[in-house]
XYZ file of C-alpha atoms in Angstrom:
771
model
C -85.218 20.242 53.355
C -84.842 21.235 49.759
C -81.329 21.866 48.350
C -80.685 25.461 47.673
C -80.068 26.052 44.039
C -77.055 28.122 42.997
C -77.584 31.003 40.702
C -76.863 30.002 37.084
C -73.870 32.298 36.789
C -72.221 30.959 39.928
C -72.882 27.369 38.877
C -71.147 27.988 35.565
C -68.087 29.369 37.354
C -67.974 26.379 39.692
C -68.239 23.929 36.791
C -65.504 25.818 35.016
C -63.186 25.568 38.042
C -63.958 21.875 38.366
C -63.184 21.271 34.676
C -59.921 23.220 34.902
C -58.941 21.267 38.002
C -59.802 18.006 36.238
C -57.849 19.088 33.180
C -54.719 19.911 35.179
C -55.147 16.763 37.186
C -55.176 14.796 33.928
C -52.216 16.801 32.657
C -50.399 16.178 35.914
C -51.153 12.499 35.827
C -50.044 12.440 32.184
C -46.810 14.211 33.068
C -46.276 11.860 35.988
C -46.926 8.884 33.718
C -44.480 10.253 31.174
C -41.916 10.875 33.903
C -42.539 7.386 35.275
C -42.259 5.990 31.773
C -38.924 7.765 31.286
C -37.724 6.611 34.693
C -38.742 3.016 33.999
C -36.990 3.244 30.636
C -33.895 4.638 32.317
C -34.083 1.837 34.917
C -34.109 -0.704 32.082
C -37.661 -1.980 32.553
C -38.235 -1.857 28.789
C -34.780 -3.111 27.877
C -31.288 -2.496 29.138
C -29.573 0.792 28.443
C -25.810 1.121 28.138
C -24.127 1.059 31.536
C -21.628 3.627 32.746
C -18.640 1.749 31.329
C -20.068 1.381 27.845
C -21.088 5.016 27.870
C -17.547 6.061 28.725
C -15.960 3.562 26.342
C -18.279 2.700 23.448
C -16.925 -0.497 21.904
C -16.642 0.198 18.193
C -14.414 -1.220 15.474
C -11.262 0.822 14.902
C -9.088 0.309 11.828
C -5.408 -0.485 12.166
C -3.398 2.152 10.299
C -0.153 1.661 8.404
C 1.745 4.928 8.701
C 4.713 5.726 6.445
C 7.998 7.254 7.567
C 6.799 10.640 6.250
C 3.619 10.480 8.333
C 1.109 9.422 5.654
C -1.475 6.679 6.147
C -0.732 4.292 3.276
C -3.151 1.542 4.216
C -5.564 0.160 6.771
C -6.825 -3.168 8.032
C -10.452 -2.968 9.056
C -13.942 -4.313 9.282
C -15.038 -0.682 9.510
C -12.654 1.785 7.919
C -12.725 4.151 10.865
C -9.875 6.101 12.435
C -10.844 8.641 15.136
C -9.452 12.158 15.062
C -9.384 14.755 17.877
C -11.498 17.904 17.904
C -8.431 19.996 17.098
C -8.216 18.253 13.712
C -11.700 19.464 12.727
C -11.618 22.852 10.951
C -14.003 25.489 12.332
C -16.033 25.685 9.120
C -16.665 21.930 9.264
C -18.062 22.170 12.801
C -20.048 25.305 11.912
C -21.561 23.584 8.882
C -22.737 20.704 11.063
C -24.293 22.929 13.728
C -25.968 25.246 11.212
C -27.503 22.308 9.358
C -28.236 19.706 12.019
C -28.686 21.519 15.358
C -28.666 25.341 15.325
C -29.326 25.546 19.118
C -26.683 22.943 19.914
C -24.881 25.064 22.503
C -28.188 26.077 24.203
C -29.676 22.673 25.111
C -28.621 19.674 27.199
C -29.332 16.904 24.759
C -33.038 17.565 24.053
C -34.162 20.622 22.093
C -37.507 21.392 23.768
C -38.405 24.145 21.309
C -37.582 21.969 18.326
C -39.458 19.019 19.825
C -42.590 21.117 20.413
C -42.403 22.498 16.868
C -42.049 18.983 15.457
C -45.105 17.805 17.449
C -47.278 20.771 16.512
C -46.432 20.666 12.818
C -46.060 16.891 12.608
C -42.466 17.223 11.405
C -43.372 19.343 8.371
C -41.130 22.193 9.511
C -38.169 20.009 10.313
C -37.310 17.401 12.887
C -36.176 17.900 16.441
C -33.334 15.415 16.677
C -30.241 17.000 18.202
C -26.650 16.083 17.428
C -26.503 14.332 20.811
C -29.591 12.274 19.934
C -28.170 11.380 16.542
C -24.947 10.293 18.213
C -26.927 8.149 20.667
C -28.718 6.585 17.718
C -25.417 5.864 15.953
C -23.875 4.348 19.066
C -26.692 2.237 20.421
C -29.493 1.791 17.875
C -28.278 -1.033 15.685
C -31.461 -1.251 13.581
C -34.229 1.374 13.370
C -37.509 -0.450 13.934
C -40.403 -0.083 11.473
C -42.906 -0.801 14.234
C -44.256 2.528 15.550
C -44.367 1.438 19.212
C -40.883 -0.075 19.078
C -39.535 2.977 17.279
C -41.105 5.198 19.947
C -39.319 3.150 22.591
C -36.050 3.486 20.686
C -36.595 7.247 20.464
C -37.143 7.541 24.200
C -33.975 5.555 24.875
C -32.075 7.820 22.486
C -33.345 10.871 24.418
C -32.163 9.400 27.706
C -28.809 8.414 26.233
C -28.447 11.890 24.716
C -28.945 13.471 28.148
C -26.370 11.106 29.648
C -23.934 11.889 26.868
C -24.319 15.610 27.563
C -23.589 14.990 31.264
C -20.470 12.967 30.614
C -18.934 14.742 27.638
C -18.286 18.291 26.568
C -20.009 19.704 23.504
C -16.726 19.459 21.606
C -16.305 15.785 22.531
C -19.831 14.974 21.357
C -19.253 16.664 18.006
C -15.943 14.831 17.634
C -17.559 11.463 18.380
C -20.338 12.187 15.882
C -17.874 12.985 13.108
C -15.801 9.924 13.979
C -18.789 7.576 14.064
C -20.817 8.446 10.961
C -20.653 6.141 7.928
C -20.069 8.211 4.780
C -20.354 5.042 2.592
C -17.765 3.748 0.120
C -15.766 2.311 3.043
C -15.472 5.766 4.605
C -16.496 5.438 8.249
C -15.726 8.607 10.168
C -14.523 11.993 8.990
C -10.856 10.917 8.728
C -11.614 8.199 6.174
C -14.207 10.352 4.395
C -11.804 13.264 3.911
C -9.134 10.976 2.492
C -11.457 8.884 0.313
C -13.447 11.757 -1.212
C -10.858 14.542 -1.254
C -7.487 12.802 -0.709
C -6.584 14.972 2.271
C -6.877 14.932 6.073
C -9.908 16.605 7.722
C -7.805 19.557 8.891
C -7.217 20.555 5.257
C -10.857 20.496 4.106
C -12.088 23.799 2.686
C -15.599 25.268 3.080
C -17.187 23.550 0.087
C -15.642 20.195 0.921
C -16.828 20.507 4.508
C -20.323 21.398 3.343
C -20.323 18.394 1.002
C -19.502 15.960 3.789
C -21.913 17.559 6.275
C -24.620 17.315 3.642
C -24.148 13.553 3.616
C -25.320 13.342 7.253
C -28.918 13.576 6.034
C -28.639 10.317 4.098
C -25.217 9.144 2.923
C -26.658 6.450 0.670
C -28.870 8.963 -1.123
C -26.228 11.707 -1.228
C -23.431 9.457 -2.462
C -20.915 11.561 -4.454
C -20.156 8.656 -6.785
C -23.762 7.807 -7.650
C -25.620 11.086 -7.237
C -23.237 14.010 -7.831
C -25.995 16.498 -8.689
C -27.962 15.565 -5.600
C -24.805 16.015 -3.530
C -24.257 19.488 -5.013
C -27.860 20.430 -4.209
C -27.520 19.185 -0.641
C -24.144 20.931 -0.253
C -25.783 24.192 -1.292
C -28.487 23.696 1.354
C -25.720 23.443 3.939
C -24.106 26.630 2.621
C -27.476 28.395 2.828
C -27.788 27.332 6.465
C -24.283 28.588 7.220
C -25.198 31.975 5.745
C -28.544 32.007 7.598
C -26.848 31.634 10.966
C -24.016 34.044 10.182
C -21.128 31.623 9.772
C -20.460 32.933 6.258
C -21.654 35.977 4.349
C -24.154 35.771 1.518
C -21.452 36.860 -0.918
C -19.197 34.013 0.176
C -22.143 31.619 0.059
C -22.989 32.545 -3.522
C -19.347 32.169 -4.537
C -19.020 28.740 -2.898
C -22.281 27.489 -4.410
C -20.902 28.096 -7.891
C -17.936 25.763 -7.345
C -17.907 22.241 -8.816
C -17.942 19.181 -6.566
C -14.216 18.412 -7.079
C -14.372 14.858 -5.744
C -10.959 13.110 -5.786
C -12.066 9.577 -5.083
C -9.213 7.703 -3.423
C -10.487 4.280 -2.328
C -8.892 2.619 0.678
C -9.837 -0.974 -0.092
C -7.304 -3.705 0.567
C -6.546 -3.994 -3.171
C -6.339 -0.259 -3.838
C -3.976 2.563 -3.065
C -0.202 2.501 -2.866
C 2.120 -0.151 -1.457
C -0.452 -2.943 -1.823
C 2.170 -5.710 -1.869
C 3.956 -4.212 1.120
C 0.671 -3.897 2.987
C 0.039 -7.592 2.470
C 3.497 -8.314 3.859
C 2.573 -6.122 6.837
C -0.660 -8.072 7.345
C 1.273 -11.356 7.578
C 3.789 -9.738 9.924
C 1.003 -8.485 12.181
C -0.836 -11.805 12.207
C 2.350 -13.522 13.373
C 3.117 -10.760 15.871
C -0.295 -10.894 17.574
C 0.033 -14.667 17.995
C 3.356 -14.217 19.745
C 2.461 -11.063 21.734
C -0.895 -11.410 23.558
C -2.488 -8.677 25.648
C -1.915 -8.552 29.401
C -5.169 -10.473 29.950
C -4.046 -13.247 27.603
C -6.374 -12.332 24.738
C -5.103 -11.480 21.282
C -5.040 -8.137 19.555
C -7.318 -7.854 16.549
C -5.749 -6.008 13.621
C -9.196 -5.305 12.174
C -10.798 -3.813 15.308
C -8.271 -2.641 17.884
C -7.102 0.588 16.235
C -3.420 -0.272 16.243
C -0.928 2.019 14.538
C 1.867 0.346 12.576
C 4.724 2.700 11.754
C 6.712 1.472 8.765
C 9.891 2.474 6.969
C 8.229 3.067 3.588
C 8.363 6.658 2.336
C 5.048 7.425 0.623
C 6.608 9.679 -2.010
C 9.364 7.209 -2.904
C 6.784 4.434 -3.024
C 4.687 6.517 -5.410
C 7.718 7.201 -7.625
C 8.635 3.498 -7.628
C 5.147 2.376 -8.626
C 4.962 4.997 -11.360
C 8.377 3.950 -12.717
C 7.306 0.303 -12.860
C 4.033 1.149 -14.564
C 5.555 3.519 -17.124
C 8.263 1.102 -18.195
C 6.292 -2.138 -18.059
C 3.465 -0.695 -20.120
C 5.964 0.216 -22.825
C 7.967 -3.003 -22.541
C 4.799 -5.078 -22.868
C 4.129 -3.564 -26.301
C 7.597 -4.632 -27.462
C 7.061 -8.091 -25.984
C 3.759 -8.556 -27.779
C 5.339 -7.356 -31.001
C 7.963 -10.102 -30.754
C 5.241 -12.677 -30.066
C 3.136 -11.865 -33.128
C 4.470 -14.846 -35.051
C 5.126 -17.041 -32.029
C 2.695 -19.961 -32.266
C 3.349 -20.981 -28.651
C 3.018 -17.462 -27.224
C 3.677 -16.385 -24.591
C 6.011 -19.377 -24.163
C 9.255 -19.958 -26.059
C 11.597 -22.880 -26.587
C 9.267 -25.415 -24.973
C 7.253 -28.336 -26.343
C 3.475 -28.545 -26.316
C 3.740 -31.209 -23.637
C 5.792 -28.846 -21.488
C 3.234 -26.091 -22.032
C 0.462 -28.459 -20.929
C 2.471 -29.185 -17.792
C 2.890 -25.478 -17.059
C -0.822 -24.798 -17.542
C -1.867 -27.812 -15.490
C 0.343 -26.716 -12.605
C -1.021 -23.160 -12.764
C -4.597 -24.467 -12.805
C -4.015 -26.536 -9.652
C -2.449 -23.560 -7.848
C -5.327 -21.221 -8.694
C -7.881 -19.829 -6.243
C -10.662 -21.377 -8.300
C -9.198 -24.867 -7.914
C -8.762 -24.447 -4.164
C -12.247 -23.054 -3.630
C -13.946 -25.828 -5.621
C -11.857 -28.499 -3.895
C -12.823 -27.099 -0.491
C -16.495 -27.308 -1.511
C -16.103 -31.016 -2.217
C -16.042 -31.088 -6.025
C -14.366 -34.054 -7.705
C -11.176 -33.424 -9.660
C -12.873 -34.183 -12.982
C -15.584 -31.626 -12.249
C -13.026 -28.995 -11.323
C -11.007 -29.562 -14.493
C -14.167 -29.407 -16.611
C -15.101 -26.061 -15.054
C -11.823 -24.559 -16.314
C -12.968 -25.168 -19.895
C -16.391 -23.518 -19.592
C -16.778 -19.874 -20.525
C -17.662 -17.579 -17.659
C -17.895 -13.810 -17.120
C -14.777 -12.394 -15.507
C -12.654 -9.297 -15.104
C -9.120 -9.444 -16.505
C -6.085 -7.191 -16.385
C -4.951 -4.826 -19.124
C -2.621 -1.848 -19.108
C -5.625 0.293 -20.048
C -7.574 -0.837 -16.999
C -9.535 -3.924 -15.975
C -11.699 -5.439 -18.710
C -15.014 -7.241 -18.211
C -15.159 -10.150 -20.613
C -16.187 -13.770 -21.078
C -13.592 -16.524 -21.429
C -12.724 -19.911 -20.010
C -10.703 -19.906 -16.768
C -7.907 -21.880 -18.469
C -7.688 -19.233 -21.197
C -7.605 -16.490 -18.565
C -4.594 -18.191 -16.947
C -2.722 -18.176 -20.249
C -3.838 -14.622 -20.944
C -2.459 -13.341 -17.650
C 0.773 -15.268 -18.139
C 1.362 -13.215 -21.286
C 2.146 -10.125 -19.172
C 5.734 -9.512 -18.120
C 6.126 -9.025 -14.384
C 8.380 -6.716 -12.378
C 9.427 -6.042 -8.809
C 11.699 -3.593 -7.047
C 12.843 -2.608 -3.577
C 14.705 0.477 -2.396
C 16.571 0.727 0.901
C 18.763 3.061 2.936
C 21.959 0.999 3.441
C 23.083 2.735 6.636
C 19.829 2.106 8.545
C 18.227 -0.786 6.689
C 15.015 1.199 6.212
C 13.102 -0.050 3.172
C 11.786 3.046 1.393
C 9.900 1.493 -1.545
C 8.510 -1.978 -2.233
C 6.775 -2.941 -5.483
C 5.948 -6.640 -5.563
C 4.325 -6.793 -8.993
C 2.581 -4.857 -11.744
C -0.966 -5.008 -10.322
C -1.993 -6.435 -6.961
C -5.639 -6.989 -7.908
C -4.741 -9.506 -10.598
C -1.215 -10.671 -9.657
C -1.014 -11.183 -5.918
C 2.241 -13.148 -5.779
C 4.910 -10.866 -4.313
C 8.145 -10.968 -6.314
C 10.087 -8.858 -3.803
C 10.269 -11.398 -0.998
C 8.249 -14.474 -1.946
C 9.603 -14.949 -5.448
C 13.172 -15.990 -6.149
C 14.668 -15.906 -9.626
C 17.988 -16.601 -11.292
C 20.093 -13.487 -10.836
C 22.606 -13.708 -13.690
C 25.621 -11.403 -13.605
C 24.381 -9.462 -10.584
C 25.974 -12.312 -8.606
C 29.461 -11.555 -9.934
C 30.235 -8.690 -7.496
C 30.087 -11.225 -4.663
C 32.861 -13.227 -6.336
C 34.942 -10.089 -6.896
C 34.345 -8.902 -3.323
C 35.533 -12.247 -1.957
C 38.711 -12.022 -4.040
C 39.329 -8.464 -2.878
C 38.678 -9.269 0.770
C 40.665 -12.523 0.897
C 43.369 -11.887 -1.706
C 43.663 -8.110 -1.588
C 43.127 -7.890 -5.354
C 42.799 -4.511 -7.016
C 40.308 -3.339 -9.669
C 43.395 -2.509 -11.724
C 44.808 -6.037 -11.594
C 44.754 -7.676 -15.012
C 43.893 -11.191 -16.086
C 43.803 -12.781 -19.561
C 40.435 -12.747 -21.279
C 40.827 -16.254 -22.684
C 38.808 -19.418 -22.300
C 39.479 -20.905 -18.891
C 38.728 -24.454 -17.800
C 38.263 -25.635 -14.230
C 39.087 -29.321 -14.339
C 36.986 -32.239 -13.202
C 37.329 -33.002 -9.497
C 38.072 -29.419 -8.428
C 35.344 -27.628 -6.483
C 33.091 -30.714 -6.606
C 32.965 -30.761 -10.427
C 32.140 -34.091 -12.033
C 33.235 -32.807 -15.433
C 35.388 -29.924 -16.716
C 33.744 -26.479 -16.800
C 34.674 -23.910 -19.456
C 32.318 -20.929 -19.516
C 32.146 -18.684 -22.578
C 31.654 -14.945 -22.856
C 28.238 -13.776 -24.033
C 30.006 -11.930 -26.879
C 32.070 -15.056 -27.648
C 35.139 -12.825 -28.097
C 38.445 -13.355 -26.276
C 42.071 -12.213 -26.128
C 43.933 -9.363 -24.393
C 44.614 -8.690 -20.785
C 41.815 -6.796 -19.034
C 41.482 -5.198 -15.624
C 39.035 -6.540 -13.083
C 37.155 -3.242 -13.349
C 36.677 -3.658 -17.081
C 35.801 -7.331 -16.689
C 33.028 -6.674 -14.168
C 31.742 -3.635 -16.054
C 31.259 -5.735 -19.170
C 30.370 -9.055 -17.505
C 33.353 -10.973 -18.867
C 32.641 -14.564 -17.825
C 36.171 -15.878 -18.291
C 37.570 -13.499 -15.662
C 34.830 -14.445 -13.184
C 35.664 -18.114 -13.769
C 39.317 -17.459 -12.929
C 38.343 -15.647 -9.729
C 35.926 -18.326 -8.486
C 38.635 -20.898 -9.106
C 41.085 -18.891 -6.995
C 38.815 -18.265 -3.997
C 36.539 -21.312 -4.257
C 32.716 -21.384 -4.148
C 32.443 -21.930 -0.365
C 33.874 -18.531 0.711
C 31.568 -16.789 -1.752
C 28.557 -18.649 -0.367
C 29.641 -17.802 3.163
C 29.949 -14.142 2.173
C 26.403 -13.881 0.837
C 25.065 -15.854 3.809
C 26.448 -13.153 6.087
C 24.793 -10.606 3.796
C 21.353 -12.068 4.505
C 20.953 -14.438 1.538
C 19.385 -17.838 2.178
C 22.148 -20.169 0.967
C 20.568 -23.503 1.882
C 19.821 -24.398 -1.746
C 22.936 -22.858 -3.325
C 25.354 -25.640 -4.314
C 29.143 -25.092 -3.888
C 29.859 -25.301 -7.623
C 31.878 -22.780 -9.664
C 28.882 -22.113 -11.942
C 27.255 -20.019 -9.205
C 29.768 -17.308 -10.172
C 27.770 -16.623 -13.343
C 24.484 -16.198 -11.473
C 22.783 -19.594 -11.473
C 21.318 -19.269 -7.927
C 17.735 -18.168 -7.339
C 17.673 -15.170 -4.993
C 14.938 -12.678 -4.124
C 15.020 -8.932 -4.713
C 14.726 -8.500 -0.948
C 17.894 -10.517 -0.356
C 19.806 -8.868 -3.192
C 19.118 -5.339 -1.963
C 20.155 -6.277 1.559
C 23.357 -7.878 0.277
C 24.351 -4.998 -2.037
C 23.655 -2.529 0.773
C 26.576 -4.108 2.627
C 28.914 -2.701 -0.028
C 27.460 0.801 0.347
C 27.627 0.587 4.154
C 31.375 -0.016 4.541
C 31.041 -3.800 4.718
C 28.414 -3.840 7.488
C 25.183 -5.741 6.811
C 22.012 -4.181 8.221
C 18.959 -6.394 8.169
C 16.200 -4.656 6.166
C 13.831 -2.746 8.453
C 10.151 -2.735 7.516
C 8.090 -2.413 10.701
C 9.573 0.254 12.940
C 7.111 0.243 15.808
C 3.566 -0.709 16.780
C 1.307 1.334 19.064
C -2.116 0.609 20.515
C -5.013 3.038 20.108
C -3.868 4.957 23.198
C -0.345 5.491 21.847
C 1.341 2.905 24.053
C 4.336 1.389 22.255
C 3.864 -2.368 21.915
C 6.814 -3.103 19.631
C 9.994 -1.218 18.760
C 12.338 -2.515 16.101
C 15.985 -2.895 17.028
C 18.257 -2.920 13.936
C 20.246 -6.118 13.466
C 23.754 -5.596 12.085
C 26.935 -7.586 11.549
C 30.359 -7.013 10.016
C 30.833 -8.947 6.788
C 33.899 -7.601 4.962
C 36.372 -4.836 5.652
C 35.434 -1.245 4.901
C 38.310 -1.179 2.417
C 37.072 -4.257 0.527
C 33.542 -2.821 0.437
C 34.787 0.510 -0.942
C 36.905 -1.192 -3.600
C 33.901 -3.305 -4.650
C 31.818 -0.136 -4.980
C 34.590 1.327 -7.121
C 34.364 -1.730 -9.366
C 30.597 -1.312 -9.633
C 30.958 2.349 -10.579
C 32.765 1.144 -13.692
C 29.552 -0.560 -14.839
C 27.846 2.807 -15.308
C 30.994 4.547 -16.557
C 31.950 2.275 -19.455
C 30.048 -0.990 -19.066
C 26.569 -2.416 -19.475
C 25.069 0.444 -17.451
C 26.368 3.346 -19.525
C 22.921 4.131 -20.891
C 22.309 5.854 -17.549
C 24.813 8.457 -18.719
C 24.845 10.561 -21.933
C 22.590 10.709 -24.953
C 22.782 9.924 -28.651
C 21.025 6.560 -28.803
C 17.436 7.793 -28.898
C 16.850 6.616 -32.464
C 18.146 3.077 -32.033
C 15.235 0.591 -32.379
C 15.677 -0.940 -28.913
C 15.791 2.458 -27.221
C 12.727 3.734 -29.042
C 10.758 0.590 -28.313
C 11.815 -0.436 -24.817
C 14.170 1.930 -22.969
C 11.681 4.059 -21.045
C 12.798 7.504 -19.936
C 16.026 7.635 -21.972
C 18.113 9.781 -21.894
C 18.579 9.898 -18.120
C 21.625 12.198 -18.126
C 22.868 11.206 -14.687
C 26.243 12.757 -13.926
C 26.563 11.797 -10.260
C 28.454 8.726 -8.991
C 26.412 5.554 -9.512
C 27.470 2.008 -8.716
C 25.464 -0.737 -10.326
C 25.273 -4.079 -12.055
C 23.081 -5.507 -14.759
C 22.139 -9.170 -14.876
C 20.563 -11.417 -17.479
C 19.712 -15.068 -16.917
C 19.771 -17.919 -19.408
C 17.431 -17.480 -22.396
C 16.754 -13.867 -21.308
C 14.217 -15.149 -18.778
C 15.242 -12.661 -16.090
C 16.515 -9.117 -16.325
C 18.100 -7.459 -13.289
C 19.583 -4.138 -12.328
C 21.112 -3.296 -8.971
C 21.780 0.428 -8.583
C 23.448 2.311 -5.735
C 24.103 5.864 -4.669
C 25.612 6.575 -1.226
C 22.328 6.591 0.703
C 20.033 4.450 -1.451
C 20.319 0.929 -2.842
C 17.656 -0.304 -5.252
C 17.110 -3.644 -6.911
C 14.886 -4.273 -9.939
C 13.799 -7.575 -11.511
C 11.756 -8.044 -14.693
C 10.673 -11.309 -16.293
C 7.818 -13.621 -17.154
C 5.764 -15.562 -14.636
C 7.448 -18.693 -15.996
C 11.003 -18.926 -17.286
C 9.762 -20.043 -20.678
C 8.152 -16.610 -21.073
C 10.855 -14.294 -22.387
C 12.089 -12.106 -25.236
C 13.609 -13.782 -28.259
C 16.669 -11.504 -28.379
C 19.236 -10.348 -25.834
C 18.922 -6.750 -27.040
C 15.436 -6.696 -25.511
C 15.795 -9.432 -22.900
C 18.924 -8.223 -21.108
C 18.807 -6.505 -17.733
C 19.976 -3.225 -19.256
C 16.757 -3.079 -21.287
C 14.236 -4.869 -19.093
C 15.188 -3.654 -15.605
C 17.594 -0.689 -15.767
C 15.019 1.787 -17.184
C 12.819 1.316 -14.092
C 15.759 2.341 -11.921
C 16.491 5.282 -14.210
C 12.918 6.610 -14.191
C 12.599 6.048 -10.446
C 15.808 7.891 -9.621
C 14.921 10.804 -11.889
C 11.640 11.179 -10.022
C 13.416 10.969 -6.667
C 15.987 13.595 -7.653
C 13.249 15.914 -8.908
C 11.285 15.582 -5.665
C 12.225 18.459 -3.305
C 10.900 16.550 -0.280
C 13.556 13.844 -0.646
C 17.258 13.889 0.064
C 18.728 11.258 -2.248
C 22.471 11.682 -2.476
C 24.420 12.796 -5.545
C 27.707 12.767 -3.675
C 30.763 10.575 -4.049
C 30.753 7.303 -2.163
C 32.544 7.972 1.144
C 36.085 6.647 1.245
C 37.439 4.908 4.368
C 40.354 6.525 6.150
C 42.712 3.737 5.128
C 42.686 2.276 1.610
C 45.794 0.461 0.447
C 44.276 -1.139 -2.660
C 44.663 0.801 -5.892
C 41.333 1.865 -7.406
C 42.436 4.456 -9.967
C 42.784 2.615 -13.243
C 42.890 5.775 -15.391
C 45.689 4.481 -17.636
C 43.250 1.875 -18.905
C 40.362 4.292 -19.489
C 41.075 5.066 -23.132
C 41.398 1.423 -24.125
C 38.338 0.473 -22.075
C 36.277 3.203 -23.726
C 37.224 1.933 -27.171
C 36.334 -1.650 -26.242
C 33.025 -0.552 -24.724
C 32.056 1.156 -27.986
C 32.831 -2.039 -29.925
C 30.875 -4.066 -27.356
C 27.901 -1.703 -27.531
C 27.836 -1.695 -31.338
C 27.813 -5.478 -31.426
C 24.834 -5.756 -29.040
C 22.978 -2.590 -30.111
C 23.309 -0.956 -26.703
């Protein structure tokens, strides 16, 4: 029986239905395959996805922060310079700029922007991409390297979609935005918005304005391309695109947009490298402290903390403003002093060395060569000694220090050693005597080129700054008064006494004698004969015991009378701690540097407990301070007072910041070592004790005259400039008050009847030495 043929019109309709059914069947199968593909990807068939734990706690490197006593981050230890901040620290215009530019429908999708994805597919990406903020965060977290293979990249993209959806399920929109800002690498060692805000604008994220926020958001497109240091115009153009987007979506008006677009970039580049920023020497001390601490304090599971990855917070005693003032004071004075030093060395054939033979110079240079990084690195690589020595005499490109900035040049390594030795060095430390908190620490003139820390590592001969310890011992043990008088005549301690193998007769630096003088006058003007009489009365051992209790390492200090004139080598760190005992009523407080350590969750891991001990009576300490006040009233420290010496050659050439015009009570002591190799000044006000040392890297590097080489010229001006800056700073509370007097003082300290005669002698003394 023949098949009945359908009418043509009906057949067409049937074919059409069949084709539609086939089409939707194909579409359905395709959708099912896509769904299956996504499911298989989510199940890890094509490679593992992050598990629940890693999604909740992405393991990323977190920098350890060093936080000053005034709440400023002064340094970091890191592999990635990243410090997370909470959403509350992100200004609204920063968040708005990101949403307007990167994901305008951010609050309307759940990780995937379907509309944006469809648009990207239809127009092949020509009208913008479809990647949401959540997808970009997933890419940052879990895509270590974007593949160039199209299939592999497609797989990565699918995984990023899945991760984005999971992120949206587990975190709020605000948390996702916060993680994105905290994760992004803004280049130049600025990982995360906290580092970026500080490095590019020298401020925390919360203080960023609209243009600054737009600049940083613009870098999300490609931080390497839109690098403010390398492509400022490109960064401005990209910033303006962000501002246009903010106006487009109503976050700012067009008038505001046009005004903001006209502003310059205003980058304030503040690098946070290990060699840059403030307190570099102190930060290196902190690194060593932390490395020792983590060895001795493991985690609960027995593993060690990592200072470069675990996001620890180290709270320190340093005040960022005082540290800044200290570094500026050192730089201002040393730059000026170096000019005077070079002037004196113009005709010195052995410069920068003095009073040494060529053989001794060769010994100094040979020792420096063997201590250098270059020597150590070549030795570790297996080079023979002859090869290493030869390399020091071959010219090579290098970067060297200058007070005008680093210089790229070509010279032999041995010449570079001598060149760098020609620069005078300096160090200083400032401390609150009542608490032991170290407020400023300057270990050298430039950490990049001179890494040896002269605050704590270096010890130098301290000259007359040792004398107050002798006087304090006499006051404490013998109840002597500043007004007691002794003859200023040559005094000999005979052989056999105090371990002497021959008689000892010290001379005054002025080589003048005669008259009876008070102890106050003698200390103020560093009269050696009086100090010799005192050390003979009390003996060297009690003096050594005194400074030992004050925190000075006395192991290498011999019990000879000559220590009274400052022959021992002591560090600035020890000297400031010891002098603080006088300002703190005779109680020694061990210097406090690290106050506490917290983990990334804020759990306190370490809390410093101040270490104190009684050393001398409060009365003896007060009387010693009274003696030291005489130094700045009519002794070697009088240049801290009045004016009138501006035109003297030494003042014009080397006394930075003069006149200082201090009128408040100041206790202090200058010190100058043999051959003017070391200049010291120890200065005290009631709530701040500061020590300053200046000298050459080697003791044969020094000024040719005492006028320039004494502590009053080399070191005192740093203290003067520093204190002026501190007093002018309204954020600080450095005392100008009288030193507090104990309730009971039986020792006479008012030597007013001697003042007129002392003043006359001081003028004669100053004229003779061009003070």
